[in-house]
JSON list of C-alpha atoms in Angstrom, two decimals:
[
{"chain": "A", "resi": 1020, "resn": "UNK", "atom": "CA", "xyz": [-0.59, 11.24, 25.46]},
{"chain": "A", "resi": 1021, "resn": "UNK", "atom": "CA", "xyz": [-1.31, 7.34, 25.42]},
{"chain": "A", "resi": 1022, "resn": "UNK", "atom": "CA", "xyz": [-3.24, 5.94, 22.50]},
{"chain": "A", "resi": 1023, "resn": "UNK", "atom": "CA", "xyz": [-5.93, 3.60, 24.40]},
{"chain": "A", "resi": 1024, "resn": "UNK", "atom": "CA", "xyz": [-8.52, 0.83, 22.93]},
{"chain": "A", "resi": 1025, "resn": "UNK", "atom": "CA", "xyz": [-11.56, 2.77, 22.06]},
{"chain": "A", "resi": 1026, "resn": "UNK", "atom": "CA", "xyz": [-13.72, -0.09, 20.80]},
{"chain": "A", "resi": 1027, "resn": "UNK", "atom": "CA", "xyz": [-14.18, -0.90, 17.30]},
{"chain": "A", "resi": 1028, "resn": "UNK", "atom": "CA", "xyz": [-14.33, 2.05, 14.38]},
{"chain": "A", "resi": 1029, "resn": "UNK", "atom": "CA", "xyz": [-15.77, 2.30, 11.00]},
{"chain": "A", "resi": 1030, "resn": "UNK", "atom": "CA", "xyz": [-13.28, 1.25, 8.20]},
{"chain": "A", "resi": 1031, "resn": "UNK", "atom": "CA", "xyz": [-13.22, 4.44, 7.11]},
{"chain": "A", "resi": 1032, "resn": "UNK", "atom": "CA", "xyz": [-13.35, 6.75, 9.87]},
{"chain": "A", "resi": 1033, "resn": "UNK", "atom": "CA", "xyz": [-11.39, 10.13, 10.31]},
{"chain": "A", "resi": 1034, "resn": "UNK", "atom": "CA", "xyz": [-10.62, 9.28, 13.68]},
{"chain": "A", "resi": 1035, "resn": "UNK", "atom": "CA", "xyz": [-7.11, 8.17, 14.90]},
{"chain": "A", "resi": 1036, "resn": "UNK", "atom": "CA", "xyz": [-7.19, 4.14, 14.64]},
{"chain": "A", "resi": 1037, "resn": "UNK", "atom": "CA", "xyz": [-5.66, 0.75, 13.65]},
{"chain": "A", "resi": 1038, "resn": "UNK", "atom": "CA", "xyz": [-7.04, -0.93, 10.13]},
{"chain": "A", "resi": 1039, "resn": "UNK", "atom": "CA", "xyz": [-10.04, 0.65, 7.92]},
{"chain": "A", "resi": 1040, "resn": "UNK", "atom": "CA", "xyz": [-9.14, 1.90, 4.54]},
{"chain": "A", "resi": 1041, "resn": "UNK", "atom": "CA", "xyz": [-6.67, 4.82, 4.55]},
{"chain": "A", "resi": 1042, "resn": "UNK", "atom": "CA", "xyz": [-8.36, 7.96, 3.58]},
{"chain": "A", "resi": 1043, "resn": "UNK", "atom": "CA", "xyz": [-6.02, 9.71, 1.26]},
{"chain": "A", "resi": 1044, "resn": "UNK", "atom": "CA", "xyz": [-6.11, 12.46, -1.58]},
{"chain": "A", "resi": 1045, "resn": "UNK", "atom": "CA", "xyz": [-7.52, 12.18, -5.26]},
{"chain": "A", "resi": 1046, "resn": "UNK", "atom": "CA", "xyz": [-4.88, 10.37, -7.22]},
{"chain": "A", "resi": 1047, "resn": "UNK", "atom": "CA", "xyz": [-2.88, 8.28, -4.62]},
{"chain": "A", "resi": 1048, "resn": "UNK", "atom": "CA", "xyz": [-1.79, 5.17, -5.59]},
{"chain": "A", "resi": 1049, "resn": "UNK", "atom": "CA", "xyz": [-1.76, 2.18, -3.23]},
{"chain": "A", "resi": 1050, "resn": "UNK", "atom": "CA", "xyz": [2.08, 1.57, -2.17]},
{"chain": "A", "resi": 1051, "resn": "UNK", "atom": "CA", "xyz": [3.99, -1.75, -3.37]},
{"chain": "A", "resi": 1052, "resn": "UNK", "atom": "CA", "xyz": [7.05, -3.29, -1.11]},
{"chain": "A", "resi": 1053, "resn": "UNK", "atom": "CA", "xyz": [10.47, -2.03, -3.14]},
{"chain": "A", "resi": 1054, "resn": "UNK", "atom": "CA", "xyz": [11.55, -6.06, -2.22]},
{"chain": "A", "resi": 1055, "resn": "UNK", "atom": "CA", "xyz": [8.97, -8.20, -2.81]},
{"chain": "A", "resi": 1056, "resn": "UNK", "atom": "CA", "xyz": [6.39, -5.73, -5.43]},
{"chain": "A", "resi": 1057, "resn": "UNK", "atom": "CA", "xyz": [3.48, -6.91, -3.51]},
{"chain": "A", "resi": 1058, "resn": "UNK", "atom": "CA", "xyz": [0.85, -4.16, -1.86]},
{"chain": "A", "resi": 1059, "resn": "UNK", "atom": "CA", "xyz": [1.36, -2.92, 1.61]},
{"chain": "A", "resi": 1060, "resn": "UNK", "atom": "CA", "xyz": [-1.03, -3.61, 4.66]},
{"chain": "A", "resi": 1061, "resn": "UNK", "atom": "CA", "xyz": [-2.85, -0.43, 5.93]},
{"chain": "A", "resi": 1062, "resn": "UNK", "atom": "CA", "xyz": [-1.50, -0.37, 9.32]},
{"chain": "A", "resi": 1063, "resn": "UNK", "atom": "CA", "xyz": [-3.21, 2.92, 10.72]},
{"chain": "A", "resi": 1064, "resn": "UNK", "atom": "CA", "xyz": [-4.54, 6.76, 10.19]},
{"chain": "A", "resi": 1065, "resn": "UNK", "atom": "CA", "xyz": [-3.48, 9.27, 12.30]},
{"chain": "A", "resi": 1066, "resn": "UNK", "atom": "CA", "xyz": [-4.99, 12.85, 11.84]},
{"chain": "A", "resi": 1067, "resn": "UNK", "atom": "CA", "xyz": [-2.64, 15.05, 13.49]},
{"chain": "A", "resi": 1068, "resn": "UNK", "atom": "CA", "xyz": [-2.75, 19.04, 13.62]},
{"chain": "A", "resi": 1069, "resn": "UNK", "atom": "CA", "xyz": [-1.60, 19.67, 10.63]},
{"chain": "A", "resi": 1070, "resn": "UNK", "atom": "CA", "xyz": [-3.30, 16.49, 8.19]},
{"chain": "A", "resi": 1071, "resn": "UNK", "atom": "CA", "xyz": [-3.04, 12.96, 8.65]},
{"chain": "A", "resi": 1072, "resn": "UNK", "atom": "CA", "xyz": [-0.20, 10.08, 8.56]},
{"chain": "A", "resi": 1073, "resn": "UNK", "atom": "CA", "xyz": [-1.20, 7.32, 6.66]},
{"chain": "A", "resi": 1074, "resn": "UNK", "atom": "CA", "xyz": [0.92, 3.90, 7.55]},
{"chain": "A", "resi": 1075, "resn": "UNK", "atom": "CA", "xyz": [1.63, 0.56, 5.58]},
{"chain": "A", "resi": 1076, "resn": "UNK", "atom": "CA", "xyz": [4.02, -1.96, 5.99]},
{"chain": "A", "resi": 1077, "resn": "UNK", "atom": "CA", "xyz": [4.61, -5.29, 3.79]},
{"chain": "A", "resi": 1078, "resn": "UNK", "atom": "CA", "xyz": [3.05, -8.27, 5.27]},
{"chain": "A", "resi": 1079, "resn": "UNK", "atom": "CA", "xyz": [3.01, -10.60, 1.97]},
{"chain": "A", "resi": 1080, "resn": "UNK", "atom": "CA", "xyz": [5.56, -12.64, 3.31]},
{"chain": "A", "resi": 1081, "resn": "UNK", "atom": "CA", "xyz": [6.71, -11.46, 6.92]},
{"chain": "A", "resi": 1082, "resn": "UNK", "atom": "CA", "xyz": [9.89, -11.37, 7.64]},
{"chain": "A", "resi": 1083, "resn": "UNK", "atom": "CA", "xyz": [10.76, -11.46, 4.55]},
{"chain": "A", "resi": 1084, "resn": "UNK", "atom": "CA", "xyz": [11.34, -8.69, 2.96]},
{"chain": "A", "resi": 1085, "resn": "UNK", "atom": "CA", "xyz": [13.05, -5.64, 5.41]},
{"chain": "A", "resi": 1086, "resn": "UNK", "atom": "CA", "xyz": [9.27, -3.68, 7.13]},
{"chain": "A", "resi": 1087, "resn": "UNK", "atom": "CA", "xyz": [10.92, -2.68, 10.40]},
{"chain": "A", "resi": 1088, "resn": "UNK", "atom": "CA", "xyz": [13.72, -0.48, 8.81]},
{"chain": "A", "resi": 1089, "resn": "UNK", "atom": "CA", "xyz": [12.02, 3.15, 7.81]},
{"chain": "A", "resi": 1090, "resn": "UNK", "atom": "CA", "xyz": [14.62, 3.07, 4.55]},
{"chain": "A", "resi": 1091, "resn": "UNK", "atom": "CA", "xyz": [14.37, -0.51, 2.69]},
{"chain": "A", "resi": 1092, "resn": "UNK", "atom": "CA", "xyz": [11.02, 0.33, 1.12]},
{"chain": "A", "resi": 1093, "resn": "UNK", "atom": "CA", "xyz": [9.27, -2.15, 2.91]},
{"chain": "A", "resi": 1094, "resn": "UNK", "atom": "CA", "xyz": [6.90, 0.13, 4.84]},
{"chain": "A", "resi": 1095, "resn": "UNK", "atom": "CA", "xyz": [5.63, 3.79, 4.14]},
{"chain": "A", "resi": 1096, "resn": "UNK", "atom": "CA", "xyz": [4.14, 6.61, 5.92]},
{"chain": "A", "resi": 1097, "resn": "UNK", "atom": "CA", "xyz": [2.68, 9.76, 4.46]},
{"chain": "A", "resi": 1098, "resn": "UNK", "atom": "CA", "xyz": [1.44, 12.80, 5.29]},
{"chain": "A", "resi": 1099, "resn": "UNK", "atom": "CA", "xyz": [-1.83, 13.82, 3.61]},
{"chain": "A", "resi": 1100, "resn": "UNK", "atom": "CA", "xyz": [-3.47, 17.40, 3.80]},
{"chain": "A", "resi": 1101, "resn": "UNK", "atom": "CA", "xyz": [-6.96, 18.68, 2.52]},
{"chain": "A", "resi": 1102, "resn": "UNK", "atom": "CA", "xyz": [-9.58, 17.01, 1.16]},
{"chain": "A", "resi": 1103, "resn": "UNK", "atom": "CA", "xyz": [-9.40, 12.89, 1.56]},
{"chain": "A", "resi": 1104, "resn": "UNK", "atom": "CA", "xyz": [-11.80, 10.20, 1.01]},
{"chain": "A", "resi": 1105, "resn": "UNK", "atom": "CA", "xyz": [-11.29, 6.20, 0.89]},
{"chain": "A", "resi": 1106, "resn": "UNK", "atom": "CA", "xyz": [-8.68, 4.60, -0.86]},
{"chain": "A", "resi": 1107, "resn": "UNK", "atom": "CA", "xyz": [-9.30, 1.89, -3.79]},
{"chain": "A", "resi": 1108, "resn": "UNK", "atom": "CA", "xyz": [-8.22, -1.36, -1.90]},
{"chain": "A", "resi": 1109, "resn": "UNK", "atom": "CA", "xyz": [-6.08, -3.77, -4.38]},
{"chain": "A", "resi": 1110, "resn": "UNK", "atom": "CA", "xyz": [-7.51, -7.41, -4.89]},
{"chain": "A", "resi": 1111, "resn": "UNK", "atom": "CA", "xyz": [-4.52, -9.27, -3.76]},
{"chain": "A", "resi": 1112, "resn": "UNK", "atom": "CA", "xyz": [-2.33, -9.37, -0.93]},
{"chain": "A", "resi": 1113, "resn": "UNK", "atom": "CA", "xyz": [-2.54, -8.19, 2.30]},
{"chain": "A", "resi": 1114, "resn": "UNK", "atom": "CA", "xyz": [-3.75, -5.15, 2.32]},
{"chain": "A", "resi": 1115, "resn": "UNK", "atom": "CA", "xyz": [-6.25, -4.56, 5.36]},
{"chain": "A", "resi": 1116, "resn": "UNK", "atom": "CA", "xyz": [-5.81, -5.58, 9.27]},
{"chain": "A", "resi": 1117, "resn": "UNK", "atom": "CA", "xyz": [-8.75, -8.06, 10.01]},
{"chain": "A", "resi": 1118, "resn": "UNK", "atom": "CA", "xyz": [-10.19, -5.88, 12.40]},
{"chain": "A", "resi": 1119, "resn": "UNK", "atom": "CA", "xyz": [-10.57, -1.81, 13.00]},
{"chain": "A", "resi": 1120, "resn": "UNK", "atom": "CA", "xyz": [-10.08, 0.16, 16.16]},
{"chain": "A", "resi": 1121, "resn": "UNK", "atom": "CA", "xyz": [-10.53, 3.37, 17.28]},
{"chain": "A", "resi": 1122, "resn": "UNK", "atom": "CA", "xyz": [-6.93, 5.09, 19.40]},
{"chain": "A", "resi": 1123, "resn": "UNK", "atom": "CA", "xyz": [-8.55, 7.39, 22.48]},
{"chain": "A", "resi": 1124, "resn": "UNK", "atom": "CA", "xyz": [-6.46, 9.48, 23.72]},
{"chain": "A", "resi": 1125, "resn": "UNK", "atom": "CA", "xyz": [-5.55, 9.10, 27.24]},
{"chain": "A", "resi": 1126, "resn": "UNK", "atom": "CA", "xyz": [-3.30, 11.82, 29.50]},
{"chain": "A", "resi": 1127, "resn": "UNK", "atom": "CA", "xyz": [0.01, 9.95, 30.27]},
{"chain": "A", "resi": 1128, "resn": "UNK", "atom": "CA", "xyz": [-0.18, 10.54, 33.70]},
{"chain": "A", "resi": 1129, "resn": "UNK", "atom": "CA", "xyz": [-3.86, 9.02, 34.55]},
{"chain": "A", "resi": 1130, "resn": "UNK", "atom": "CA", "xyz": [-4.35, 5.02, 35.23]},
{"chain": "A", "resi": 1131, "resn": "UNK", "atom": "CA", "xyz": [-6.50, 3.37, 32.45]},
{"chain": "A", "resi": 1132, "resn": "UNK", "atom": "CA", "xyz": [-7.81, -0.35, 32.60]},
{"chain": "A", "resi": 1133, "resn": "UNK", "atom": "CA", "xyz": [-8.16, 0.06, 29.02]},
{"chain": "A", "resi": 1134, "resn": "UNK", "atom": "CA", "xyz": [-5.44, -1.33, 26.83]},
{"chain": "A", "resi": 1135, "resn": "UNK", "atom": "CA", "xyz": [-2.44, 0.78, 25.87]},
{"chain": "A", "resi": 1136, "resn": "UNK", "atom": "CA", "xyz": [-2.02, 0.45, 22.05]},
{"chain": "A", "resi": 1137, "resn": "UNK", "atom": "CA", "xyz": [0.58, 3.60, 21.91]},
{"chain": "A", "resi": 1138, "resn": "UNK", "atom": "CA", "xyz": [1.22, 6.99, 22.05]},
{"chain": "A", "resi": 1139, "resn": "UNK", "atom": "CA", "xyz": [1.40, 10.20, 20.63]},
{"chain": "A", "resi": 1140, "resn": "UNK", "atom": "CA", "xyz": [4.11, 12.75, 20.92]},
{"chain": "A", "resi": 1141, "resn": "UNK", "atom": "CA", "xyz": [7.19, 13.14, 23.34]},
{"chain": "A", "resi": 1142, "resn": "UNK", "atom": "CA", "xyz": [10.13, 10.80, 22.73]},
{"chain": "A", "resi": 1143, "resn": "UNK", "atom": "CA", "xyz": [10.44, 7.54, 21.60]},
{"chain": "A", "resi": 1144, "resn": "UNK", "atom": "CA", "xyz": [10.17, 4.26, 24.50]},
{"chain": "A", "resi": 1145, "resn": "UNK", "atom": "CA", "xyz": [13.07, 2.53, 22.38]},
{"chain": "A", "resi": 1146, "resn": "UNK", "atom": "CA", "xyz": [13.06, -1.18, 22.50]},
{"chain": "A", "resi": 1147, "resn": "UNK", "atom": "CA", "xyz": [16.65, -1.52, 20.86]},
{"chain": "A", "resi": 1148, "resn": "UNK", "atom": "CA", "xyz": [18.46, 1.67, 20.45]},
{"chain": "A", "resi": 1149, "resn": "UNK", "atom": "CA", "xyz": [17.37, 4.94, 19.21]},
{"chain": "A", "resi": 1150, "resn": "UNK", "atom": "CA", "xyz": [16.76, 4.58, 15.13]},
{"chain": "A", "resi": 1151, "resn": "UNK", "atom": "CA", "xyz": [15.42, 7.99, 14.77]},
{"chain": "A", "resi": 1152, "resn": "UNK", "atom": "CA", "xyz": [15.37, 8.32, 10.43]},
{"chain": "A", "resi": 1153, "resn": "UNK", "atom": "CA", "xyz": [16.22, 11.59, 8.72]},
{"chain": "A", "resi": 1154, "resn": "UNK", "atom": "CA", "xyz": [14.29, 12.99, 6.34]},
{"chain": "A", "resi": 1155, "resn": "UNK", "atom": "CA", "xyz": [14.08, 12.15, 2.89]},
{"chain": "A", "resi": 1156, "resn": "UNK", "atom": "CA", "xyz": [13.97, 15.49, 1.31]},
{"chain": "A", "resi": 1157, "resn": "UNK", "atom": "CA", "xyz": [16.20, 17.45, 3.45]},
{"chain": "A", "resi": 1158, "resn": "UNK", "atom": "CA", "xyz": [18.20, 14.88, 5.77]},
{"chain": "A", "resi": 1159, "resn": "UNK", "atom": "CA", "xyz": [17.18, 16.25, 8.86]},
{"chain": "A", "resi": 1160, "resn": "UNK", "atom": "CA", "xyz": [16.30, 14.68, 11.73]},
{"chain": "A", "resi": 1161, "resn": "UNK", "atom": "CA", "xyz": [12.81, 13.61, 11.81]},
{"chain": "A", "resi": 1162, "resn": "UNK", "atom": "CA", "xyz": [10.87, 14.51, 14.59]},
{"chain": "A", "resi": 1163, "resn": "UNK", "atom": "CA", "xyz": [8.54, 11.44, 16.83]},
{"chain": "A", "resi": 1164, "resn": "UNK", "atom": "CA", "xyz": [5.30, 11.50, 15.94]},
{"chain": "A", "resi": 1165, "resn": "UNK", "atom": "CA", "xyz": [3.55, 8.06, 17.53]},
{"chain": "A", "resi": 1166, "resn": "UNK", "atom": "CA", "xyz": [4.24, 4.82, 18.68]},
{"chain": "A", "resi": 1167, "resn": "UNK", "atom": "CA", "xyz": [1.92, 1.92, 18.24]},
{"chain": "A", "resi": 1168, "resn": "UNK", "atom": "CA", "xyz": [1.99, -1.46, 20.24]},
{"chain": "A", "resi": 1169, "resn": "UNK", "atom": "CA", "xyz": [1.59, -4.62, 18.23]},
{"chain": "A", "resi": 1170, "resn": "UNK", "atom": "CA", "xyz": [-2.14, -5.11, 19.79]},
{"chain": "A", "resi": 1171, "resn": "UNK", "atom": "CA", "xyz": [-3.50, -7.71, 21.68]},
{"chain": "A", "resi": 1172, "resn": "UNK", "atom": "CA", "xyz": [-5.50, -10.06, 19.12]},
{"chain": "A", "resi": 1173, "resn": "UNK", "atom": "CA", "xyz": [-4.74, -11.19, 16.16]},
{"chain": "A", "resi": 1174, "resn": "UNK", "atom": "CA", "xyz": [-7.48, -9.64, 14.49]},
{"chain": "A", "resi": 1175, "resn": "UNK", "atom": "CA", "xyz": [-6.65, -6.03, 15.45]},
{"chain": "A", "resi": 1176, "resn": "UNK", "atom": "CA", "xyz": [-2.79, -6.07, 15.79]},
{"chain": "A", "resi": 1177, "resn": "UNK", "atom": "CA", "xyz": [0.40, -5.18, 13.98]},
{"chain": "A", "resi": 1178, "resn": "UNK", "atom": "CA", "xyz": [3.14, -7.82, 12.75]},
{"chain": "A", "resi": 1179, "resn": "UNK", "atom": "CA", "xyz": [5.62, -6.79, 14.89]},
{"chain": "A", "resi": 1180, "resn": "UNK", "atom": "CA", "xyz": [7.22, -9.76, 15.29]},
{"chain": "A", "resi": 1181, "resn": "UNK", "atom": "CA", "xyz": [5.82, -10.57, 18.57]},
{"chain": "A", "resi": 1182, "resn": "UNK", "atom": "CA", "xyz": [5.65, -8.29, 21.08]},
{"chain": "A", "resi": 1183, "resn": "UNK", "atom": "CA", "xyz": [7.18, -5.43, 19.02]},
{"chain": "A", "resi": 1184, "resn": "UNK", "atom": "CA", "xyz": [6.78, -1.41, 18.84]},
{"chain": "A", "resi": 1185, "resn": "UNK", "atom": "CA", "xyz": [5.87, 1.02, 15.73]},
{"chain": "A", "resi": 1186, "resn": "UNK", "atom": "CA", "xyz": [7.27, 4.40, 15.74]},
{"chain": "A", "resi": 1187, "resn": "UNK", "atom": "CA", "xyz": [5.98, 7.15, 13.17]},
{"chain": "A", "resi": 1188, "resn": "UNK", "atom": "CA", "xyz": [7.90, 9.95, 12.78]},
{"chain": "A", "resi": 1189, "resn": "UNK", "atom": "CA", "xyz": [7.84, 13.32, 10.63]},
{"chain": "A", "resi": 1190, "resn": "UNK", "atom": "CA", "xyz": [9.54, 16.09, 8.82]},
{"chain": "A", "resi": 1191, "resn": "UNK", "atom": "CA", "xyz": [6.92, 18.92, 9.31]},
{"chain": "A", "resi": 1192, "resn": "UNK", "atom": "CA", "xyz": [8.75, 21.25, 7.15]},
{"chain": "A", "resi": 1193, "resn": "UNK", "atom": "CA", "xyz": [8.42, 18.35, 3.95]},
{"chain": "A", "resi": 1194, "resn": "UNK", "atom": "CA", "xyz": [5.43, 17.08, 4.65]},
{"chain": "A", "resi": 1195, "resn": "UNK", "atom": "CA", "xyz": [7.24, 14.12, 4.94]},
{"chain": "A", "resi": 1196, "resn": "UNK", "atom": "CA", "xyz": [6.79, 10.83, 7.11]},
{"chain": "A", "resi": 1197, "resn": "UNK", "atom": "CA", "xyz": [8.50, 7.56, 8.36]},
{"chain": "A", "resi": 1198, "resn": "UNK", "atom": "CA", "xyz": [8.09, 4.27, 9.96]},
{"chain": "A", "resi": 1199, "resn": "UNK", "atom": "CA", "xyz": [9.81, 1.85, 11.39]},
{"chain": "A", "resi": 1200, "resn": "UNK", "atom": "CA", "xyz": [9.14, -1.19, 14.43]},
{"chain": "A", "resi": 1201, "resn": "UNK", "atom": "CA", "xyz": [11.12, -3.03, 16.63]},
{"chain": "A", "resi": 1202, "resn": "UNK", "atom": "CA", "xyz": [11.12, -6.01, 18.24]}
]
């Protein structure tokens, strides 16, 4: 299924998009960058079947520190069930995209003149070499979620490093998530 522009979205919608404010449970705390301690950017919410995947990457100094490798603590996913509601932003850094937009989805196999910001499910469109991550918890391998193209404006795309990729993946046994791009 692609993930197509669907116009702009409320910053806190429960609808897949790009930027907002993550929606998240009572008591989350906003993540930091391992390498640099600064807050992540919210990158995008993703309600899936079972919850949602919240993702943030560091953008406080890009390139920097290491946000396209799932492990270096640079970026974080997570998977959030039940009740959520809008996160506390932090006053510094760069926390939010400039811009929020809504992800239709769009059957694979049907032309769109809309623009293709990713997709959801089936495997990976590698732009290097496979880097699928293992889970955290129980070290097996994590299953594709989504893939997310860098955009096509400033205000409503990814860092990727020009013309890079996002992939989101999942352990739906531990309710645990990953993320990683390439360029």
């Amino acid at each position: 299924m692609l993930l197509v522009h669907g116009g702009e979205a409320a910053v806190d919608a429960p609808e897949l998009r790009t930027g907002g404010v993550p929606l998240v449970p009572d008591g989350f705390v906003w993540p930091n960058c391992r390498e640099c301690d600064g807050p992540m950017q919210f990158l995008a919410h993703l309600p899936l079947a079972h919850g949602a995947v919240a993702v943030f990457f560091c953008q406080n100094d890009p390139g920097m520190c290491g946000d396209w490798d799932a492990t270096s603590g640079a970026n974080r996913a997570f998977v959030f069930e039940g009740r959520l509601t809008t996160a506390a932003v932090p006053d510094e850094g760069e926390t939010l995209l400039r811009a929020v937009t809504a992800l239709r989805p769009h059957p694979a196999d049907t032309p769109t003149a809309e623009p293709v910001l990713g997709r959801l499910g089936g495997e990976p469109d590698w732009i290097q070499g496979d880097e699928t991550p293992d889970c955290p918890s129980c070290t097996a391998r994590m299953t594709f979620t989504a893939e997310l193209e860098e955009g096509s404006d400033f205000a409503t795309s990814a860092n990727f490093g020009g013309g890079g990729r996002g992939y989101v993946f999942q352990c739906h046994p531990c309710s645990e998530a990953a993320f990683l791009w390439q360029r």
